[in-house]
Amino acid sequence: DDLELGFMGTLAAARGKWTLFGDFIYMDVDDDTKGSVNILGSPVPTEVDVELKGFVSTLGGAYSFLDTGTTRLNLVGGARYLWLEADLDVDIGPVSGDGTDSDHVWDGIVGLRGKTDLSDKWYLTYYADVGGGNSKMTWQALGAINYRFQRVDAVVGYRYLDWDFDDGDMLNFDELDLSGPFAGVKFRF
């Protein structure tokens, strides 16, 4: 309901058993609440507007350690970057105030990335990683079903990202979860 803008994209280059990849997410979430508070026996109108912008980037490499012809599994290593900016606007009657704060974290990650062919046209992709660094822990899981056309594939799936922070180190968050379904296209060159 509160998503203003979101974008997710991945670039990957493979040669033999090695793959280099970059995964990018941008989001802009906005929520406002209107109401009133009772001050000295009189209702006073209030409005609170919170906007959260974020950028997530996972950069890494992968090595294929299993290839059965229908299933390929890769060991993944890399780093994840998270940047968040929070804007807060508060109006209580004629009094208003605002503030902005931002922060970022870097985490090293390890994981698995795979693909399993179901037929000539249909295949599954999956990815999972875990890591830490500036955050206490971060992890990610993704699963998708894909359909091959000639040079473009259609993809539908679900993604979950999670961060745990030490004592609200990231903009006073103790934890941040990003999750939801996605749909898109893959271009092959």
CSV table of C-alpha atoms in Angstrom, one decimal:
chain,number,residue,atom,x,y,z
A,1,ASP,CA,0.0,0.0,0.0
A,2,ASP,CA,2.8,2.4,0.9
A,3,LEU,CA,5.2,1.7,-2.0
A,4,GLU,CA,5.8,4.8,-4.1
A,5,LEU,CA,8.5,3.4,-6.4
A,6,GLY,CA,10.4,0.1,-6.6
A,7,PHE,CA,13.0,-1.3,-9.0
A,8,MET,CA,15.0,-4.5,-8.9
A,9,GLY,CA,17.5,-5.6,-11.5
A,10,THR,CA,20.4,-8.1,-11.8
A,11,LEU,CA,23.4,-8.2,-14.2
A,12,ALA,CA,25.4,-11.3,-14.6
A,13,ALA,CA,28.3,-12.4,-16.8
A,14,ALA,CA,29.4,-16.1,-17.0
A,15,ARG,CA,32.4,-17.8,-18.5
A,16,GLY,CA,32.9,-21.5,-17.9
A,17,LYS,CA,32.3,-22.3,-14.3
A,18,TRP,CA,32.7,-18.7,-13.1
A,19,THR,CA,30.0,-16.0,-12.9
A,20,LEU,CA,30.2,-12.3,-11.8
A,21,PHE,CA,27.0,-10.6,-10.8
A,22,GLY,CA,25.5,-7.4,-9.4
A,23,ASP,CA,22.0,-7.2,-7.9
A,24,PHE,CA,20.3,-3.9,-7.3
A,25,ILE,CA,17.1,-2.8,-5.5
A,26,TYR,CA,15.7,0.8,-5.1
A,27,MET,CA,12.6,1.5,-3.0
A,28,ASP,CA,10.7,4.5,-1.9
A,29,VAL,CA,8.0,3.9,0.7
A,30,ASP,CA,5.7,6.7,2.1
A,31,ASP,CA,3.1,6.6,4.8
A,32,ASP,CA,1.1,9.3,6.5
A,33,THR,CA,-1.4,9.4,9.4
A,34,LYS,CA,-3.9,12.0,10.2
A,35,GLY,CA,-5.8,12.4,13.4
A,36,SER,CA,-6.2,14.6,16.4
A,37,VAL,CA,-4.9,14.8,20.0
A,38,ASN,CA,-6.6,16.3,23.0
A,39,ILE,CA,-4.5,19.2,24.3
A,40,LEU,CA,-6.0,21.2,27.3
A,41,GLY,CA,-9.4,19.8,26.6
A,42,SER,CA,-9.5,20.8,22.9
A,43,PRO,CA,-8.9,18.5,19.9
A,44,VAL,CA,-5.9,19.6,17.8
A,45,PRO,CA,-5.4,18.2,14.3
A,46,THR,CA,-2.2,16.1,13.8
A,47,GLU,CA,-0.4,14.7,10.7
A,48,VAL,CA,2.7,12.5,10.6
A,49,ASP,CA,4.4,11.7,7.2
A,50,VAL,CA,7.2,9.2,7.1
A,51,GLU,CA,9.1,8.5,3.9
A,52,LEU,CA,11.8,5.8,3.7
A,53,LYS,CA,14.1,5.5,0.7
A,54,GLY,CA,16.6,2.7,0.3
A,55,PHE,CA,19.1,1.1,-2.0
A,56,VAL,CA,20.4,-2.4,-1.7
A,57,SER,CA,23.3,-3.8,-3.8
A,58,THR,CA,24.7,-7.3,-3.7
A,59,LEU,CA,28.0,-7.8,-5.7
A,60,GLY,CA,29.8,-11.1,-6.0
A,61,GLY,CA,31.1,-14.0,-7.8
A,62,ALA,CA,29.9,-17.6,-8.1
A,63,TYR,CA,31.7,-20.9,-8.9
A,64,SER,CA,29.7,-23.9,-10.4
A,65,PHE,CA,30.5,-27.0,-8.4
A,66,LEU,CA,27.6,-29.2,-9.6
A,67,ASP,CA,26.3,-29.5,-13.2
A,68,THR,CA,24.1,-32.6,-13.9
A,69,GLY,CA,22.8,-31.3,-17.3
A,70,THR,CA,19.5,-30.3,-15.8
A,71,THR,CA,20.6,-28.7,-12.5
A,72,ARG,CA,23.5,-26.3,-11.9
A,73,LEU,CA,24.6,-25.2,-8.4
A,74,ASN,CA,27.0,-22.4,-7.6
A,75,LEU,CA,28.8,-21.4,-4.5
A,76,VAL,CA,28.5,-17.6,-4.0
A,77,GLY,CA,30.7,-15.1,-2.2
A,78,GLY,CA,30.5,-11.3,-2.1
A,79,ALA,CA,29.2,-8.3,-0.3
A,80,ARG,CA,25.9,-6.6,0.3
A,81,TYR,CA,25.4,-2.8,0.7
A,82,LEU,CA,22.3,-1.2,2.3
A,83,TRP,CA,21.6,2.5,2.4
A,84,LEU,CA,18.5,4.0,4.0
A,85,GLU,CA,17.2,7.5,4.3
A,86,ALA,CA,14.2,8.4,6.6
A,87,ASP,CA,12.3,11.7,6.3
A,88,LEU,CA,9.9,12.6,9.0
A,89,ASP,CA,7.4,15.5,8.9
A,90,VAL,CA,5.2,16.1,12.0
A,91,ASP,CA,2.3,18.7,12.2
A,92,ILE,CA,0.5,19.2,15.6
A,93,GLY,CA,-1.9,22.1,15.1
A,94,PRO,CA,0.1,25.1,14.0
A,95,VAL,CA,3.4,23.6,15.2
A,96,SER,CA,5.4,21.6,12.7
A,97,GLY,CA,8.8,19.9,12.5
A,98,ASP,CA,10.8,17.7,10.2
A,99,GLY,CA,14.0,15.7,10.1
A,100,THR,CA,16.1,13.5,7.9
A,101,ASP,CA,18.6,10.9,8.8
A,102,SER,CA,20.5,8.3,6.7
A,103,ASP,CA,22.9,5.4,7.3
A,104,HIS,CA,24.5,2.5,5.5
A,105,VAL,CA,26.0,-0.9,6.2
A,106,TRP,CA,28.3,-3.3,4.4
A,107,ASP,CA,28.1,-7.1,4.9
A,108,GLY,CA,30.1,-10.0,3.5
A,109,ILE,CA,27.9,-12.9,2.3
A,110,VAL,CA,28.2,-16.5,1.3
A,111,GLY,CA,25.5,-18.7,-0.3
A,112,LEU,CA,24.2,-20.9,-3.0
A,113,ARG,CA,22.7,-20.1,-6.4
A,114,GLY,CA,21.0,-22.6,-8.7
A,115,LYS,CA,19.0,-23.4,-11.7
A,116,THR,CA,17.0,-26.6,-12.5
A,117,ASP,CA,15.5,-27.3,-15.9
A,118,LEU,CA,12.0,-28.7,-15.8
A,119,SER,CA,11.6,-28.9,-19.6
A,120,ASP,CA,13.0,-27.2,-22.7
A,121,LYS,CA,11.0,-24.1,-21.9
A,122,TRP,CA,10.4,-24.1,-18.1
A,123,TYR,CA,13.0,-23.9,-15.4
A,124,LEU,CA,13.4,-22.9,-11.7
A,125,THR,CA,15.9,-20.5,-10.3
A,126,TYR,CA,16.8,-20.2,-6.6
A,127,TYR,CA,19.2,-18.3,-4.4
A,128,ALA,CA,20.1,-18.1,-0.7
A,129,ASP,CA,22.8,-16.3,1.2
A,130,VAL,CA,23.8,-15.4,4.7
A,131,GLY,CA,26.4,-13.0,6.1
A,132,GLY,CA,27.4,-10.3,8.5
A,133,GLY,CA,29.7,-7.3,9.0
A,134,ASN,CA,28.3,-3.9,9.9
A,135,SER,CA,25.0,-5.6,10.7
A,136,LYS,CA,24.7,-8.4,13.1
A,137,MET,CA,23.3,-10.7,10.4
A,138,THR,CA,21.8,-10.5,6.9
A,139,TRP,CA,20.2,-13.2,4.9
A,140,GLN,CA,18.3,-13.6,1.7
A,141,ALA,CA,16.2,-16.3,-0.1
A,142,LEU,CA,14.7,-16.2,-3.6
A,143,GLY,CA,12.7,-18.7,-5.6
A,144,ALA,CA,11.3,-18.2,-9.1
A,145,ILE,CA,9.8,-20.1,-12.1
A,146,ASN,CA,10.9,-19.0,-15.5
A,147,TYR,CA,9.7,-19.5,-19.1
A,148,ARG,CA,12.2,-19.4,-22.1
A,149,PHE,CA,11.4,-17.5,-25.2
A,150,GLN,CA,14.0,-17.0,-27.9
A,151,ARG,CA,16.2,-14.3,-26.3
A,152,VAL,CA,14.0,-13.2,-23.4
A,153,ASP,CA,12.7,-15.2,-20.5
A,154,ALA,CA,9.7,-14.4,-18.3
A,155,VAL,CA,10.1,-14.8,-14.6
A,156,VAL,CA,7.8,-14.9,-11.6
A,157,GLY,CA,8.9,-15.4,-8.0
A,158,TYR,CA,9.2,-14.4,-4.4
A,159,ARG,CA,12.1,-12.7,-2.6
A,160,TYR,CA,12.9,-12.2,1.1
A,161,LEU,CA,15.7,-10.1,2.5
A,162,ASP,CA,16.4,-9.6,6.3
A,163,TRP,CA,18.9,-7.6,8.4
A,164,ASP,CA,19.4,-7.8,12.2
A,165,PHE,CA,21.2,-4.8,13.7
A,166,ASP,CA,22.9,-4.2,17.0
A,167,ASP,CA,20.7,-2.1,19.3
A,168,GLY,CA,19.1,-0.1,16.5
A,169,ASP,CA,22.4,0.9,14.8
A,170,MET,CA,20.6,1.5,11.5
A,171,LEU,CA,18.3,4.5,11.9
A,172,ASN,CA,17.2,3.0,15.2
A,173,PHE,CA,15.9,-0.1,13.5
A,174,ASP,CA,16.6,-3.4,15.3
A,175,GLU,CA,15.5,-5.4,12.2
A,176,LEU,CA,14.6,-4.7,8.6
A,177,ASP,CA,12.7,-7.1,6.4
A,178,LEU,CA,12.0,-6.6,2.7
A,179,SER,CA,9.8,-9.3,1.0
A,180,GLY,CA,7.3,-9.8,-1.7
A,181,PRO,CA,6.4,-11.3,-5.1
A,182,PHE,CA,8.1,-10.1,-8.3
A,183,ALA,CA,7.6,-10.5,-12.0
A,184,GLY,CA,10.0,-9.5,-14.8
A,185,VAL,CA,12.0,-10.4,-17.9
A,186,LYS,CA,15.5,-11.7,-18.4
A,187,PHE,CA,17.5,-10.7,-21.5
A,188,ARG,CA,20.2,-13.1,-22.6
A,189,PHE,CA,23.1,-11.9,-24.8
